[in-house]
C-alpha positions as a printed Julia matrix, in Angstrom:
380×3 Matrix{Float64}:
 -46.19   -2.22    8.51
 -42.39   -2.07    8.38
 -40.2    -5.16    7.21
 -39.37   -7.73    9.76
 -36.18   -9.37   10.39
 -35.29  -12.81   11.7
 -32.07  -12.27   13.82
 -29.94  -15.26   14.62
 -27.96  -14.46   17.73
 -24.94  -16.7    18.54
 -23.6   -16.7    21.97
 -19.92  -16.99   22.33
 -17.36  -17.84   24.94
 -13.77  -16.96   24.36
 -13.42  -17.19   20.61
 -15.26  -20.57   19.82
 -19.08  -20.97   20.1
 -20.11  -23.03   22.7
 -23.88  -23.12   21.42
 -25.41  -22.33   18.16
 -28.82  -20.56   18.79
 -31.48  -19.05   16.52
 -33.72  -17.02   16.25
 -35.17  -13.73   17.28
 -37.79  -12.19   14.93
 -37.33   -8.34   15.22
 -39.4    -5.67   13.56
 -37.23   -3.09   11.49
 -38.06    0.65   11.74
 -39.7     2.53    8.95
 -37.35    5.25    9.82
 -33.79    3.85    9.92
 -32.57    6.62   11.69
 -34.29    5.84   14.94
 -34.51    2.07   15.3
 -36.97    0.46   17.49
 -36.84   -3.28   17.9
 -39.58   -5.52   18.95
 -39.03   -9.25   19.99
 -41.62  -11.34   18.39
 -40.42  -14.8    19.08
 -38.07  -16.74   21.48
 -34.75  -18.59   21.03
 -34.3   -21.81   19.12
 -31.21  -23.96   20.05
 -30.32  -25.59   16.73
 -27.34  -27.74   18.0
 -27.6   -29.55   21.16
 -25.41  -30.42   23.0
 -23.18  -27.68   22.13
 -20.11  -28.76   20.09
 -17.82  -25.79   19.41
 -20.02  -24.67   16.3
 -19.54  -21.3    14.23
 -19.63  -19.97   10.71
 -23.58  -20.48   10.76
 -25.6   -19.9     7.59
 -29.18  -20.69    6.72
 -31.49  -20.97    3.68
 -35.16  -21.14    3.54
 -37.02  -23.93    1.37
 -40.38  -22.31    0.45
 -41.69  -25.61   -0.69
 -41.49  -27.3     2.52
 -41.38  -24.45    4.96
 -38.28  -25.56    6.55
 -34.88  -23.97    7.1
 -31.35  -25.62    6.57
 -28.98  -24.36    8.88
 -25.14  -25.27    8.26
 -22.32  -24.55   10.54
 -18.51  -25.57   11.12
 -17.7   -27.72   13.98
 -14.32  -27.51   15.45
 -14.73  -30.47   17.86
 -15.68  -32.87   14.97
 -12.15  -32.24   13.4
 -13.25  -29.65   10.81
 -16.58  -31.05    9.68
 -19.38  -29.07    7.89
 -22.62  -30.13    9.77
 -26.2   -29.23    9.05
 -29.61  -29.46   10.58
 -33.1   -28.92    9.24
 -35.69  -26.53   11.43
 -39.31  -26.24   10.86
 -39.92  -22.82    9.99
 -43.47  -22.72   11.71
 -42.84  -24.21   15.0
 -39.05  -23.49   15.21
 -38.51  -27.13   16.16
 -35.08  -28.83   14.74
 -35.89  -31.86   12.76
 -33.82  -35.24   12.93
 -30.17  -35.45   13.75
 -27.35  -33.34   12.98
 -26.05  -34.02    9.43
 -22.47  -34.38    8.62
 -22.28  -32.96    5.15
 -18.73  -33.42    4.28
 -17.63  -36.97    3.29
 -14.04  -37.18    3.93
 -11.51  -36.71    6.75
  -9.86  -33.46    5.24
 -10.47  -30.34    7.06
 -13.24  -28.22    5.96
 -14.54  -24.64    6.85
 -16.45  -21.61    5.96
 -19.76  -23.13    4.79
 -22.65  -21.48    2.9
 -26.06  -22.65    1.85
 -28.6   -21.41   -0.81
 -31.95  -22.8    -1.96
 -33.0   -23.72   -5.5
 -36.81  -23.65   -5.68
 -36.8   -24.93   -9.03
 -35.48  -28.11   -8.39
 -36.35  -28.0    -4.46
 -33.13  -28.64   -3.06
 -30.31  -26.92   -1.19
 -26.82  -26.46   -2.41
 -24.1   -26.33    0.3
 -20.61  -24.82   -0.33
 -17.46  -24.97    1.62
 -13.65  -24.78    1.45
 -11.61  -28.02    1.92
  -8.12  -29.11    1.73
  -7.46  -30.83   -1.42
  -4.36  -32.84   -2.56
  -3.79  -34.09   -6.04
  -1.07  -35.2    -8.3
   0.09  -32.49  -10.97
   2.77  -34.51  -13.21
   4.8   -36.59  -10.64
   4.28  -34.04   -7.88
   1.45  -34.08   -5.18
   0.15  -30.61   -4.55
  -2.24  -29.46   -2.18
  -4.27  -26.36   -1.48
  -7.74  -25.3    -0.27
 -10.39  -25.61   -2.87
 -14.15  -24.84   -3.12
 -16.54  -27.99   -2.96
 -20.35  -28.25   -3.01
 -23.0   -30.71   -2.29
 -26.98  -31.16   -2.84
 -29.46  -31.52   -0.11
 -33.01  -32.17   -0.57
 -35.35  -29.39    0.43
 -37.03  -31.14    3.64
 -36.23  -33.49    6.27
 -36.94  -37.06    5.96
 -35.97  -40.47    7.71
 -33.79  -41.48    4.55
 -30.59  -39.83    3.27
 -30.76  -35.94    3.15
 -28.27  -35.98    0.35
 -29.55  -35.36   -3.35
 -25.87  -35.91   -4.87
 -22.23  -36.38   -4.09
 -19.61  -33.84   -3.27
 -18.49  -31.77   -6.31
 -15.53  -29.69   -6.96
 -16.71  -26.07   -7.4
 -13.38  -24.5    -8.17
  -9.63  -25.26   -7.56
  -6.38  -23.83   -8.81
  -3.7   -25.83  -10.4
  -0.79  -23.51   -9.38
  -1.67  -24.17   -5.62
  -3.14  -20.7    -4.64
  -5.6   -21.32   -1.86
  -9.41  -20.56   -2.38
 -11.48  -19.5     0.69
 -14.8   -18.42    1.97
 -17.29  -19.48   -0.52
 -20.82  -17.67   -0.85
 -23.53  -18.8    -3.07
 -26.59  -17.25   -4.78
 -29.19  -18.6    -7.21
 -30.74  -17.31  -10.35
 -34.33  -18.92  -10.39
 -35.21  -17.5   -13.91
 -32.08  -19.21  -15.55
 -31.2   -22.08  -13.05
 -27.82  -21.07  -12.42
 -25.7   -20.62   -9.29
 -23.15  -18.0    -8.65
 -20.47  -18.8    -6.13
 -18.07  -16.21   -5.02
 -14.87  -16.76   -3.2
 -11.5   -15.53   -2.06
  -8.48  -16.25   -4.22
  -5.4   -16.33   -2.26
  -5.14  -13.48    0.32
  -6.16  -10.42   -1.62
  -8.54  -11.12   -4.46
 -12.26  -12.21   -5.22
 -13.13  -14.72   -7.87
 -16.66  -16.33   -8.99
 -17.75  -19.41  -10.6
 -21.18  -20.2   -12.23
 -22.94  -23.51  -12.16
 -25.65  -24.69  -14.28
 -28.35  -26.55  -11.77
 -28.7   -29.86  -13.7
 -31.0   -32.28  -12.29
 -28.03  -34.54  -11.53
 -25.42  -32.32  -10.21
 -24.52  -28.59  -10.77
 -21.69  -28.24  -13.5
 -19.26  -25.47  -13.64
 -19.6   -23.16  -16.46
 -16.18  -21.45  -16.03
 -12.7   -23.2   -16.02
 -11.81  -24.74  -12.55
 -10.5   -21.53  -11.19
 -13.7   -19.41  -12.08
 -13.24  -15.88  -13.21
 -12.02  -12.7   -11.58
 -14.42  -10.29  -10.0
 -11.61   -7.8    -8.06
  -7.81   -8.65   -8.61
  -5.34   -7.02   -6.26
  -4.32   -3.82   -7.3
  -3.19   -0.42   -5.69
  -2.04   -1.93   -2.57
  -5.68   -3.13   -1.81
  -6.61   -6.51   -0.45
 -10.29   -7.86   -1.49
 -11.81  -10.29    1.11
 -15.02  -11.63    2.62
 -17.02  -11.68   -0.5
 -20.94  -12.22   -0.79
 -23.44  -12.37   -3.55
 -27.5   -12.0    -3.96
 -29.51  -12.18   -7.06
 -31.98   -9.55   -8.02
 -34.82  -10.78  -10.5
 -35.75   -7.42  -11.65
 -32.21   -6.37  -12.51
 -31.01   -9.67  -14.34
 -27.93   -9.43  -12.14
 -26.04  -10.7    -9.06
 -24.76   -8.09   -6.77
 -21.41   -9.14   -5.27
 -19.95   -7.09   -2.25
 -16.61   -7.55   -0.49
 -14.38   -5.81    2.08
 -11.56   -3.65    0.71
  -8.41   -2.96    2.83
  -5.4    -1.13    1.84
  -2.12   -2.43    2.95
  -0.47   -1.99    5.27
  -3.95   -2.78    7.08
  -5.98    0.58    7.68
  -9.39    1.98    7.19
 -11.44   -0.53    5.21
 -14.49   -0.04    2.81
 -17.23   -2.11    1.27
 -17.14   -2.43   -2.41
 -19.73   -3.89   -4.8
 -20.19   -4.86   -8.39
 -23.13   -5.78  -10.39
 -22.48   -9.05  -12.6
 -24.93  -10.5   -15.34
 -27.0   -13.24  -13.83
 -26.2   -15.78  -16.66
 -23.15  -17.17  -18.2
 -21.44  -14.66  -20.59
 -18.83  -15.81  -23.2
 -17.3   -12.48  -22.73
 -17.37  -10.21  -19.74
 -19.53  -11.18  -16.74
 -19.47   -7.45  -15.42
 -23.0    -5.61  -15.77
 -21.39   -2.3   -14.22
 -18.51   -0.64  -12.69
 -17.31   -1.22   -9.06
 -18.75    1.31   -6.53
 -18.58    1.98   -2.87
 -21.2     0.86   -0.54
 -19.78    2.03    2.7
 -18.72    3.9     4.58
 -21.53    6.66    4.03
 -23.82    7.94    6.75
 -26.24   11.11    6.58
 -25.16   13.91    4.41
 -22.73   11.66    2.66
 -20.27   11.83    5.54
 -18.01    8.93    5.61
 -17.82    6.66    8.6
 -14.29    6.84   10.26
 -12.27    3.83   10.91
 -12.72    0.25    9.59
 -15.97   -1.33    7.71
 -15.53   -5.17    7.12
 -17.49   -8.5     6.78
 -20.31   -7.53    4.34
 -23.15   -9.74    3.69
 -25.94   -9.08    1.12
 -29.58  -10.04    0.31
 -32.31   -8.98   -2.03
 -35.61   -7.72   -0.91
 -38.01   -8.54   -3.79
 -40.85   -6.6    -2.37
 -39.17   -3.25   -2.08
 -36.86   -4.24   -4.98
 -33.63   -3.43   -3.41
 -30.55   -5.01   -1.97
 -29.66   -4.97    1.79
 -25.96   -4.82    2.65
 -25.1    -5.65    6.25
 -21.5    -4.75    7.53
 -19.52   -4.59   10.51
 -18.1    -1.06   11.48
 -15.23   -0.46   14.04
 -14.97    3.19   15.31
 -12.27    3.96   18.0
 -13.96    6.77   20.1
 -12.82    7.52   23.41
 -13.47    6.27   26.19
 -14.74    3.07   24.3
 -14.29    1.65   20.94
 -17.71    1.0    19.32
 -18.56   -2.0    17.16
 -21.78   -1.51   15.06
 -23.64   -3.56   12.45
 -24.82   -1.17   10.08
 -27.07   -1.7     6.95
 -27.3     0.1     3.69
 -29.96   -0.19    0.95
 -28.69   -0.6    -2.71
 -31.0     0.15   -5.63
 -31.57   -2.65   -8.23
 -30.16   -0.17  -11.09
 -26.4    -0.71  -11.47
 -25.13    2.78  -12.04
 -21.84    3.56   -9.96
 -24.01    5.74   -7.38
 -26.64    3.14   -6.41
 -26.89    3.61   -2.66
 -30.5     4.07   -1.62
 -30.49    6.32    1.27
 -27.79    6.36    4.11
 -26.3     3.59    6.13
 -28.2     2.96    9.47
 -27.26    1.14   12.6
 -28.75   -2.54   13.43
 -26.91   -3.24   16.51
 -24.17   -1.44   18.45
 -21.77   -2.77   21.35
 -18.81   -1.09   23.28
 -15.65   -2.76   23.98
 -16.51   -3.27   27.53
 -19.63   -5.27   26.29
 -17.43   -8.03   24.36
 -19.03   -7.6    20.98
 -17.7    -9.65   18.11
 -19.92   -9.23   14.88
 -17.35  -11.18   12.83
 -19.96  -13.66   11.63
 -22.86  -12.15   10.06
 -25.72  -13.5     7.67
 -28.67  -11.7     6.25
 -31.22  -13.71    3.86
 -34.68  -13.16    2.72
 -37.02  -15.9     4.09
 -39.65  -15.76    1.51
 -42.8   -14.35    3.01
 -42.28  -10.78    1.97
 -42.16   -9.53    5.43
 -39.32  -11.59    7.12
 -35.26  -11.55    6.63
 -32.78  -13.24    8.86
 -29.93  -11.3    10.48
 -27.33  -13.37   12.08
 -24.41  -12.28   14.13
 -21.9   -13.06   16.9
 -22.68  -11.18   20.1
């Protein structure tokens, strides 16, 4: 039997989401060149009533068979919200949780599950003001908070907010994404630094609260050079490789065609370099190594422990007459960290034309724990 995917489809009106919906389980093809989808389950509404939610992310608690879905709410003045969902029945559990603890605006949440300590880590960006000498300086920093692995009538929180990363020189940090190394009990959080670089921070998963292992600003993964902007990073952990795979979008300025780049990092804190391999290009490549034209962007990555490879999902925009097409493509990446580590060619997951009002801006892919199911999320 082929692998299965849990597709989280978010319906949009204008730009903001008026509802947050999940999920449809879809069987992925054995032959990626001729995909055929089979709907296995219906739609689950996580946020009800609708409240202008978007930036959805989800993680799975294997100990409790529950998902934690986190998302941003525009109506609630920039809050990060969450809700538990029973993975067997699909029923939302309890009320929606306000994860952020202050009135400062917060954006771009992500969530990862720690099976060793049985808890979720939620990360997000938030506006932070502090005194530097006699001067108050403000910028966006990366925050995090622990939540319990399952819904209960008591508090969902396993700790207070922590600062994951911030810059003293008032450079903004944006769009955090988190992964967890189960063998060594360490998190990797990657994020945008400024408007054109990717940094990372490693956290030790102590019983009380995760503690940063690098200085507050983290370490660089991809710096700005050669007129290229690095943005929209994501990370996943591969047990067999002892690495994290970090992916990001790469656009040369002035803005033109974009590629998806990647780099393997050691999965434990290193006093020297975290790099376990050189940067390589994930996309654009199709059959016969022919490049996709136009723009590839918004990559997300997950690790498939059964087949022992990474899967990178990305958006591809192609301006072809009479309609421009927007396609979600997937690319398998081997667990080795040689420069040429693509496994086969990229294959389409979902395609829309401009007249069908596709967005594909918000996407997610995550392994759900059964060996058969992954989650694929996208705006549509």
